[in-house]
mmCIF file of C-alpha atoms in Angstrom:
data_model
loop_
_atom_site.group_PDB
_atom_site.id
_atom_site.type_symbol
_atom_site.label_atom_id
_atom_site.label_comp_id
_atom_site.label_asym_id
_atom_site.label_seq_id
_atom_site.Cartn_x
_atom_site.Cartn_y
_atom_site.Cartn_z
ATOM 1 C CA MET A 1 135.652 55.213 100.635
ATOM 2 C CA ALA A 2 132.941 57.875 100.516
ATOM 3 C CA SER A 3 134.494 59.776 103.414
ATOM 4 C CA ILE A 4 137.898 59.646 101.693
ATOM 5 C CA LEU A 5 136.295 61.074 98.547
ATOM 6 C CA ILE A 6 134.711 64.044 100.302
ATOM 7 C CA ILE A 7 137.865 64.749 102.311
ATOM 8 C CA SER A 8 139.753 64.704 99.020
ATOM 9 C CA LEU A 9 137.296 67.153 97.468
ATOM 10 C CA ILE A 10 137.605 69.520 100.408
ATOM 11 C CA GLY A 11 141.357 69.254 100.326
ATOM 12 C CA ILE A 12 141.512 70.145 96.638
ATOM 13 C CA LEU A 13 138.833 72.818 96.479
ATOM 14 C CA GLY A 14 138.186 73.854 100.090
ATOM 15 C CA PHE A 15 134.802 74.761 101.522
ATOM 16 C CA LYS A 16 134.383 78.356 100.444
ATOM 17 C CA ASP A 17 130.796 79.344 101.053
ATOM 18 C CA THR A 18 127.287 78.105 101.709
ATOM 19 C CA GLY A 19 124.239 78.807 99.588
ATOM 20 C CA ILE A 20 120.549 78.128 99.097
ATOM 21 C CA PHE A 21 118.691 76.972 95.981
ATOM 22 C CA ILE A 22 116.085 79.416 94.690
ATOM 23 C CA LYS A 23 114.398 76.820 92.425
ATOM 24 C CA ASP A 24 114.061 73.051 92.182
ATOM 25 C CA TYR A 25 116.889 71.602 90.088
ATOM 26 C CA MET A 26 117.922 68.180 88.754
ATOM 27 C CA ALA A 27 121.706 67.832 88.603
ATOM 28 C CA LYS A 28 124.061 65.173 87.235
ATOM 29 C CA ALA A 29 127.301 63.927 88.768
ATOM 30 C CA GLY A 30 130.330 62.931 86.700
ATOM 31 C CA ASP A 31 129.024 59.360 86.378
ATOM 32 C CA ASP A 32 125.629 60.675 85.167
ATOM 33 C CA THR A 33 124.028 59.975 88.544
ATOM 34 C CA GLU A 34 121.017 62.283 88.875
ATOM 35 C CA ILE A 35 119.982 63.995 92.070
ATOM 36 C CA SER A 36 117.269 66.534 92.772
ATOM 37 C CA PHE A 37 117.705 69.719 94.778
ATOM 38 C CA LYS A 38 114.690 71.485 96.243
ATOM 39 C CA SER A 39 114.029 75.201 96.440
ATOM 40 C CA GLU A 40 115.423 76.614 99.727
ATOM 41 C CA GLU A 41 117.757 73.617 100.177
ATOM 42 C CA SER A 42 121.108 74.639 101.683
ATOM 43 C CA VAL A 43 124.362 73.412 100.119
ATOM 44 C CA ASN A 44 128.112 73.698 100.574
ATOM 45 C CA ILE A 45 129.878 75.502 97.738
ATOM 46 C CA LEU A 46 133.276 73.963 97.079
ATOM 47 C CA GLY A 47 134.309 76.330 94.308
ATOM 48 C CA GLU A 48 133.169 77.889 91.065
ATOM 49 C CA ARG A 49 133.902 78.095 87.370
ATOM 50 C CA ASP A 50 132.645 80.573 84.793
ATOM 51 C CA ARG A 51 128.828 80.212 85.066
ATOM 52 C CA ASP A 52 128.617 77.354 87.587
ATOM 53 C CA TYR A 53 129.083 76.725 91.294
ATOM 54 C CA ILE A 54 130.724 73.449 92.303
ATOM 55 C CA ILE A 55 128.663 72.009 95.141
ATOM 56 C CA GLU A 56 128.676 68.825 97.222
ATOM 57 C CA LYS A 57 125.923 66.471 98.291
ATOM 58 C CA ASP A 58 126.153 62.873 99.517
ATOM 59 C CA TYR A 59 129.897 62.820 98.783
ATOM 60 C CA GLU A 60 129.394 63.730 95.126
ATOM 61 C CA LYS A 61 130.377 66.884 93.276
ATOM 62 C CA TYR A 62 127.865 68.723 91.061
ATOM 63 C CA TYR A 63 127.995 71.715 88.745
ATOM 64 C CA VAL A 64 125.007 74.034 89.151
ATOM 65 C CA PRO A 65 124.313 77.302 87.265
ATOM 66 C CA LYS A 66 125.105 80.320 89.436
ATOM 67 C CA ASP A 67 121.698 81.882 88.852
ATOM 68 C CA LEU A 68 120.066 79.011 90.800
ATOM 69 C CA ILE A 69 121.954 79.479 94.083
ATOM 70 C CA LEU A 70 121.996 82.446 96.446
ATOM 71 C CA LYS A 71 125.110 82.620 98.612
ATOM 72 C CA THR A 72 124.154 82.889 102.276
ATOM 73 C CA GLN A 73 127.501 82.760 104.060
ATOM 74 C CA LEU A 74 131.069 83.498 103.061
ATOM 75 C CA ASN A 75 134.014 81.495 104.334
ATOM 76 C CA PRO A 76 136.096 82.654 106.114
ATOM 77 C CA SER A 77 133.286 84.227 108.124
ATOM 78 C CA ILE A 78 133.293 87.954 108.791
ATOM 79 C CA PHE A 79 132.301 89.228 112.236
ATOM 80 C CA LYS A 80 131.598 92.709 113.569
ATOM 81 C CA VAL A 81 132.348 94.022 117.074
ATOM 82 C CA LYS A 82 129.069 94.725 118.902
ATOM 83 C CA LYS A 83 130.275 95.671 122.404
ATOM 84 C CA SER A 84 132.400 98.532 123.689
ATOM 85 C CA ASN A 85 135.603 98.072 125.701
ATOM 86 C CA THR A 86 136.626 94.960 123.761
ATOM 87 C CA TYR A 87 140.068 94.007 122.512
ATOM 88 C CA LEU A 88 142.134 91.265 120.918
ATOM 89 C CA MET A 89 144.339 89.071 123.118
ATOM 90 C CA ASP A 90 147.478 87.121 122.326
ATOM 91 C CA MET A 91 145.730 83.978 123.657
ATOM 92 C CA PRO A 92 142.372 83.178 125.336
ATOM 93 C CA ASN A 93 142.287 85.172 128.615
ATOM 94 C CA GLY A 94 145.737 86.451 127.719
ATOM 95 C CA ARG A 95 147.404 89.824 127.170
ATOM 96 C CA LYS A 96 145.652 92.676 125.353
ATOM 97 C CA ILE A 97 147.237 93.425 121.976
ATOM 98 C CA LYS A 98 144.687 95.725 120.271
ATOM 99 C CA ASP A 99 141.644 97.784 121.305
ATOM 100 C CA LEU A 100 138.609 97.359 119.048
ATOM 101 C CA ASN A 101 135.799 99.743 118.146
ATOM 102 C CA ILE A 102 132.106 98.912 117.803
ATOM 103 C CA GLY A 103 131.412 98.032 114.180
ATOM 104 C CA GLU A 104 135.001 97.024 113.397
ATOM 105 C CA GLN A 105 135.246 93.953 111.145
ATOM 106 C CA LEU A 106 137.236 90.814 111.952
ATOM 107 C CA LYS A 107 137.898 87.743 109.803
ATOM 108 C CA LEU A 108 137.638 84.376 111.563
ATOM 109 C CA GLU A 109 140.716 82.152 111.261
ATOM 110 C CA SER A 110 139.773 79.317 113.662
ATOM 111 C CA ARG A 111 137.564 78.429 116.648
ATOM 112 C CA GLU A 112 138.530 77.299 120.144
ATOM 113 C CA GLY A 113 135.375 76.791 122.207
ATOM 114 C CA GLY A 114 133.851 80.191 122.943
ATOM 115 C CA TRP A 115 136.935 81.904 121.546
ATOM 116 C CA GLY A 116 137.955 82.633 117.990
ATOM 117 C CA LEU A 117 141.272 83.497 116.393
ATOM 118 C CA PHE A 118 140.635 86.572 114.250
ATOM 119 C CA ILE A 119 142.543 88.838 111.912
ATOM 120 C CA THR A 120 141.773 92.562 111.678
ATOM 121 C CA THR A 121 141.603 94.675 108.527
ATOM 122 C CA ASP A 122 145.152 95.868 109.328
ATOM 123 C CA ASN A 123 146.368 92.233 109.568
ATOM 124 C CA ILE A 124 146.715 91.922 113.351
ATOM 125 C CA LYS A 125 145.876 88.450 114.684
ATOM 126 C CA GLY A 126 144.413 87.791 118.099
ATOM 127 C CA TYR A 127 141.735 86.063 120.166
ATOM 128 C CA MET A 128 138.252 87.329 120.989
ATOM 129 C CA LEU A 129 135.146 85.876 122.658
ATOM 130 C CA PHE A 130 132.293 85.269 120.206
ATOM 131 C CA GLU A 131 129.846 86.822 122.695
ATOM 132 C CA ASN A 132 131.364 90.235 121.888
ATOM 133 C CA LEU A 133 130.715 89.833 118.159
ATOM 134 C CA GLU A 134 127.949 89.380 115.619
ATOM 135 C CA GLU A 135 128.394 87.616 112.315
ATOM 136 C CA GLU A 136 128.162 89.762 109.204
ATOM 137 C CA LYS A 137 125.667 88.272 106.766
ATOM 138 C CA VAL A 138 126.632 88.135 103.136
ATOM 139 C CA ILE A 139 124.801 90.507 100.792
ATOM 140 C CA THR A 140 124.429 89.368 97.194
ATOM 141 C CA ILE A 141 124.261 92.057 94.529
ATOM 142 C CA GLY A 142 121.850 90.814 91.857
ATOM 143 C CA ILE A 143 120.392 92.561 88.817
ATOM 144 C CA SER A 144 116.738 93.570 88.520
ATOM 145 C CA GLN A 145 114.897 92.129 85.521
ATOM 146 C CA VAL A 146 111.809 94.334 85.887
ATOM 147 C CA ASP A 147 110.596 97.850 86.589
ATOM 148 C CA LYS A 148 108.386 97.512 89.648
ATOM 149 C CA THR A 149 107.559 99.197 92.947
ATOM 150 C CA LEU A 150 107.616 96.932 96.010
ATOM 151 C CA LYS A 151 105.806 97.677 99.248
ATOM 152 C CA GLY A 152 107.406 96.796 102.577
ATOM 153 C CA ALA A 153 106.372 97.099 106.202
ATOM 154 C CA ASN A 154 105.191 100.397 107.706
ATOM 155 C CA ASN A 155 104.218 101.854 104.326
ATOM 156 C CA THR A 156 107.769 101.749 102.915
ATOM 157 C CA PHE A 157 108.558 101.360 99.218
ATOM 158 C CA TYR A 158 111.411 100.139 97.041
ATOM 159 C CA VAL A 159 111.710 100.592 93.279
ATOM 160 C CA LEU A 160 113.181 97.836 91.128
ATOM 161 C CA LEU A 161 114.630 99.298 87.928
ATOM 162 C CA LYS A 162 115.487 96.911 85.106
ATOM 163 C CA GLY A 163 119.237 96.464 84.755
ATOM 164 C CA GLU A 164 120.028 98.126 88.096
ATOM 165 C CA PRO A 165 121.785 96.330 91.003
ATOM 166 C CA VAL A 166 119.764 95.067 93.972
ATOM 167 C CA MET A 167 121.000 94.046 97.437
ATOM 168 C CA ILE A 168 119.733 90.574 98.414
ATOM 169 C CA LYS A 169 119.815 89.442 102.034
ATOM 170 C CA ASP A 170 118.012 86.083 101.901
ATOM 171 C CA PHE A 171 115.508 83.878 100.069
ATOM 172 C CA SER A 172 112.233 82.463 101.409
ATOM 173 C CA LYS A 173 109.024 81.002 99.942
ATOM 174 C CA GLY A 174 109.837 81.930 96.362
ATOM 175 C CA ASN A 175 110.895 85.484 97.188
ATOM 176 C CA PHE A 176 114.216 87.237 97.539
ATOM 177 C CA ILE A 177 114.494 89.342 100.679
ATOM 178 C CA ILE A 178 116.091 92.548 99.449
ATOM 179 C CA ILE A 179 117.216 95.565 101.445
ATOM 180 C CA ASP A 180 117.670 99.264 100.844
ATOM 181 C CA GLU A 181 120.533 101.450 102.052
ATOM 182 C CA ASP A 182 118.957 101.712 105.514
ATOM 183 C CA GLY A 183 118.483 97.957 105.864
ATOM 184 C CA LYS A 184 114.694 98.011 105.399
ATOM 185 C CA GLU A 185 113.463 94.715 103.934
ATOM 186 C CA PHE A 186 111.243 94.038 100.913
ATOM 187 C CA LYS A 187 110.068 90.859 99.180
ATOM 188 C CA ALA A 188 110.762 90.433 95.465
ATOM 189 C CA HIS A 189 109.654 87.385 93.459
ATOM 190 C CA ARG A 190 112.594 85.264 92.326
ATOM 191 C CA ASP A 191 111.783 85.972 88.662
ATOM 192 C CA TYR A 192 112.298 89.703 89.251
ATOM 193 C CA ILE A 193 116.049 89.400 89.924
ATOM 194 C CA SER A 194 118.905 87.586 88.174
ATOM 195 C CA LEU A 195 121.871 86.092 90.016
ATOM 196 C CA ARG A 196 123.792 85.258 86.825
ATOM 197 C CA ASN A 197 126.480 87.931 87.234
ATOM 198 C CA SER A 198 126.053 88.513 90.961
ATOM 199 C CA ARG A 199 128.763 89.705 93.323
ATOM 200 C CA HIS A 200 129.004 89.545 97.107
ATOM 201 C CA THR A 201 129.762 91.890 99.976
ATOM 202 C CA THR A 202 129.114 92.340 103.702
ATOM 203 C CA SER A 203 128.459 96.094 103.442
ATOM 204 C CA ARG A 204 125.389 98.020 102.274
ATOM 205 C CA SER A 205 127.615 100.873 101.126
ATOM 206 C CA GLY A 206 127.560 101.217 97.348
ATOM 207 C CA GLY A 207 125.135 98.323 96.906
ATOM 208 C CA ILE A 208 122.681 100.310 94.807
ATOM 209 C CA THR A 209 123.147 103.128 92.317
ATOM 210 C CA SER A 210 122.469 106.812 92.863
ATOM 211 C CA ARG A 211 119.612 106.565 90.347
ATOM 212 C CA THR A 212 117.861 103.813 92.315
ATOM 213 C CA SER A 213 118.442 105.635 95.600
ATOM 214 C CA LYS A 214 116.937 108.884 94.318
ATOM 215 C CA ILE A 215 113.917 107.256 92.694
ATOM 216 C CA ASN A 216 113.288 105.223 95.860
ATOM 217 C CA ALA A 217 113.221 108.476 97.833
ATOM 218 C CA ILE A 218 110.880 110.132 95.323
ATOM 219 C CA ILE A 219 108.417 107.219 95.243
ATOM 220 C CA SER A 220 108.453 106.770 99.031
ATOM 221 C CA ASN A 221 107.771 110.445 99.666
ATOM 222 C CA ALA A 222 105.076 110.550 96.992
ATOM 223 C CA HIS A 223 103.221 107.895 98.989
ATOM 224 C CA LYS A 224 103.644 109.980 102.140
ATOM 225 C CA ALA A 225 101.844 112.823 100.360
ATOM 226 C CA LEU A 226 98.731 110.722 99.699
ATOM 227 C CA GLY A 227 95.609 112.335 101.111
ATOM 228 C CA LYS A 228 97.108 115.833 101.286
ATOM 229 C CA PRO A 229 94.709 118.469 99.900
ATOM 230 C CA TYR A 230 94.898 119.956 96.426
ATOM 231 C CA LYS A 231 95.612 123.680 96.387
ATOM 232 C CA ARG A 232 96.352 125.661 93.271
ATOM 233 C CA GLY A 233 99.903 127.043 93.315
ATOM 234 C CA ALA A 234 100.994 124.918 96.307
ATOM 235 C CA THR A 235 104.259 122.971 96.404
ATOM 236 C CA GLY A 236 103.838 121.338 99.818
ATOM 237 C CA PRO A 237 104.387 120.130 102.349
ATOM 238 C CA ASN A 238 100.780 120.557 103.487
ATOM 239 C CA ALA A 239 99.086 120.897 100.090
ATOM 240 C CA TYR A 240 99.958 120.592 96.395
ATOM 241 C CA ASP A 241 98.783 121.273 92.916
ATOM 242 C CA CYS A 242 99.668 118.687 90.264
ATOM 243 C CA SER A 243 102.959 120.131 89.016
ATOM 244 C CA GLY A 244 103.763 121.393 92.510
ATOM 245 C CA LEU A 245 103.833 117.772 93.676
ATOM 246 C CA THR A 246 106.224 116.572 90.959
ATOM 247 C CA TYR A 247 108.299 119.753 91.348
ATOM 248 C CA SER A 248 108.731 119.337 95.120
ATOM 249 C CA LEU A 249 109.420 115.581 94.964
ATOM 250 C CA TYR A 250 112.297 116.005 92.529
ATOM 251 C CA LEU A 251 113.688 119.118 94.200
ATOM 252 C CA ASN A 252 113.583 117.819 97.771
ATOM 253 C CA HIS A 253 114.514 114.179 97.190
ATOM 254 C CA ALA A 254 116.722 114.169 94.090
ATOM 255 C CA GLY A 255 118.137 117.690 94.015
ATOM 256 C CA VAL A 256 116.634 118.292 90.563
ATOM 257 C CA LYS A 257 114.810 121.554 89.865
ATOM 258 C CA LEU A 258 112.001 121.045 87.360
ATOM 259 C CA ASN A 259 110.042 123.720 85.588
ATOM 260 C CA ARG A 260 107.169 124.784 87.790
ATOM 261 C CA SER A 261 104.121 124.218 85.549
ATOM 262 C CA SER A 262 102.963 120.970 83.944
ATOM 263 C CA LYS A 263 103.022 122.713 80.564
ATOM 264 C CA GLU A 264 106.704 123.541 81.083
ATOM 265 C CA GLN A 265 107.685 120.206 82.678
ATOM 266 C CA VAL A 266 107.340 118.625 79.239
ATOM 267 C CA LYS A 267 110.675 120.346 78.528
ATOM 268 C CA ASN A 268 112.455 118.580 81.412
ATOM 269 C CA GLY A 269 114.338 115.299 81.039
ATOM 270 C CA MET A 270 113.886 113.046 78.025
ATOM 271 C CA GLY A 271 110.746 111.779 76.342
ATOM 272 C CA VAL A 272 109.738 108.125 76.788
ATOM 273 C CA GLU A 273 107.083 105.968 75.173
ATOM 274 C CA LYS A 274 104.092 104.989 77.260
ATOM 275 C CA SER A 275 105.057 101.322 76.862
ATOM 276 C CA GLU A 276 108.508 102.086 78.323
ATOM 277 C CA LEU A 277 107.403 103.863 81.508
ATOM 278 C CA VAL A 278 109.325 103.142 84.708
ATOM 279 C CA PRO A 279 108.618 104.330 88.264
ATOM 280 C CA GLY A 280 109.709 107.929 88.700
ATOM 281 C CA ASP A 281 108.717 109.100 85.208
ATOM 282 C CA ILE A 282 106.463 112.140 84.960
ATOM 283 C CA VAL A 283 103.255 111.531 82.988
ATOM 284 C CA LEU A 284 101.529 114.484 81.327
ATOM 285 C CA PHE A 285 97.944 115.005 80.209
ATOM 286 C CA ARG A 286 95.866 117.627 78.442
ATOM 287 C CA THR A 287 92.901 118.944 80.377
ATOM 288 C CA SER A 288 91.347 121.114 77.666
ATOM 289 C CA GLY A 289 92.162 121.519 74.006
ATOM 290 C CA LYS A 290 95.640 120.321 73.060
ATOM 291 C CA SER A 291 97.571 122.023 75.849
ATOM 292 C CA ILE A 292 99.187 120.045 78.675
ATOM 293 C CA GLY A 293 97.508 120.909 81.942
ATOM 294 C CA HIS A 294 98.125 118.025 84.327
ATOM 295 C CA ALA A 295 101.149 116.099 85.653
ATOM 296 C CA GLY A 296 101.517 112.948 87.718
ATOM 297 C CA LEU A 297 104.295 110.692 88.992
ATOM 298 C CA TYR A 298 104.317 107.184 87.529
ATOM 299 C CA ILE A 299 104.800 104.600 90.319
ATOM 300 C CA GLY A 300 104.576 101.343 88.341
ATOM 301 C CA ASP A 301 101.899 98.744 87.562
ATOM 302 C CA GLY A 302 100.008 101.278 85.441
ATOM 303 C CA ASN A 303 99.447 103.728 88.304
ATOM 304 C CA MET A 304 100.401 107.305 89.085
ATOM 305 C CA ILE A 305 100.341 109.479 92.184
ATOM 306 C CA HIS A 306 99.004 112.941 91.422
ATOM 307 C CA ALA A 307 97.316 115.936 92.983
ATOM 308 C CA SER A 308 93.804 115.852 91.565
ATOM 309 C CA SER A 309 91.832 119.084 91.386
ATOM 310 C CA GLY A 310 88.651 117.096 90.700
ATOM 311 C CA LYS A 311 89.026 114.902 93.806
ATOM 312 C CA ASN A 312 90.723 117.718 95.746
ATOM 313 C CA ARG A 313 93.549 115.536 97.109
ATOM 314 C CA VAL A 314 96.743 113.640 96.316
ATOM 315 C CA MET A 315 95.762 110.145 95.227
ATOM 316 C CA VAL A 316 96.640 107.036 93.214
ATOM 317 C CA THR A 317 94.972 106.661 89.813
ATOM 318 C CA PRO A 318 95.529 104.251 86.891
ATOM 319 C CA ILE A 319 96.929 106.172 83.928
ATOM 320 C CA ASP A 320 94.584 104.157 81.699
ATOM 321 C CA GLN A 321 91.484 105.127 83.634
ATOM 322 C CA ASP A 322 89.084 106.318 80.951
ATOM 323 C CA TRP A 323 89.377 110.083 81.524
ATOM 324 C CA TYR A 324 93.190 110.011 81.699
ATOM 325 C CA LYS A 325 93.650 107.476 78.915
ATOM 326 C CA LYS A 326 91.881 109.789 76.481
ATOM 327 C CA ARG A 327 93.971 112.778 77.553
ATOM 328 C CA TYR A 328 97.414 111.178 77.862
ATOM 329 C CA VAL A 329 100.036 113.174 75.933
ATOM 330 C CA THR A 330 103.556 112.066 76.844
ATOM 331 C CA ALA A 331 106.001 111.191 79.629
ATOM 332 C CA ARG A 332 109.396 112.515 80.695
ATOM 333 C CA ARG A 333 112.263 110.652 82.342
ATOM 334 C CA ILE A 334 114.151 112.985 84.653
ATOM 335 C CA ILE A 335 116.802 110.674 86.112
ATOM 336 C CA LYS A 336 118.533 108.500 83.519
#
């Protein structure tokens, strides 16, 4: 009877996708039977409605909020050609019907041993050996809930901006594995990103906004400047003064030309409250009297990267360090 039930469910709804829980969850079936799902548990997704996924476990159907499950595989599966000199055939070991290029996408229709029946993006059906292909992993586009800079491998950085889309590749040990446009990976705590209104793709193209992309480039290259010497009037790449650093970062990595001096950079962009700072904002300080005489780049978590004349180098400093806290004047947001 149980097998008939699950076959019936599949027949009505069809296995669409697979997913993974990002938190523990207690669900109820239609007869009020309760069952617990553990974080990182994989499930079959039969369908969806409004804010819920319809999933199956032990021959029962459950409704689970979408923000608790990360899709990990789409059905039908999408594959990408990985070898040159490959082509579709009219049958396994049959006649060639279409040449294929490396990177070309194919949608799987059915499997026959080591062969698959695929359909191309221009709707041509044919057979191909799986050994010539690699499966395209689903990318979930979630929404950041925080403003935060993440550090990845090899001194790489990614900026989460509240309300901006984020590309999610996987989930492990309480963290989303997110990627940038180049495929570099970063870990983000599950509370940092919402899946409530997520969408899905197999391409990194268009997965993040121009704003996020530019600020990522600015923050990453600011870190690369750490340790470079301070030199009055310098705008890099071998040395900087304070406003020369912010000037060069925005010009070279966002195509935005700021005013050259810290005193004049207060006229760029829009003013923001100190409590509303996000990575990429320019923070400005007075050095003597009431005049602005120092600029830094806010990188998140209360820190800035700046070219310090006192320490004679580009460095990271908390903006609430005593000397700077007393002299903080304002901040400017350049990219909105």
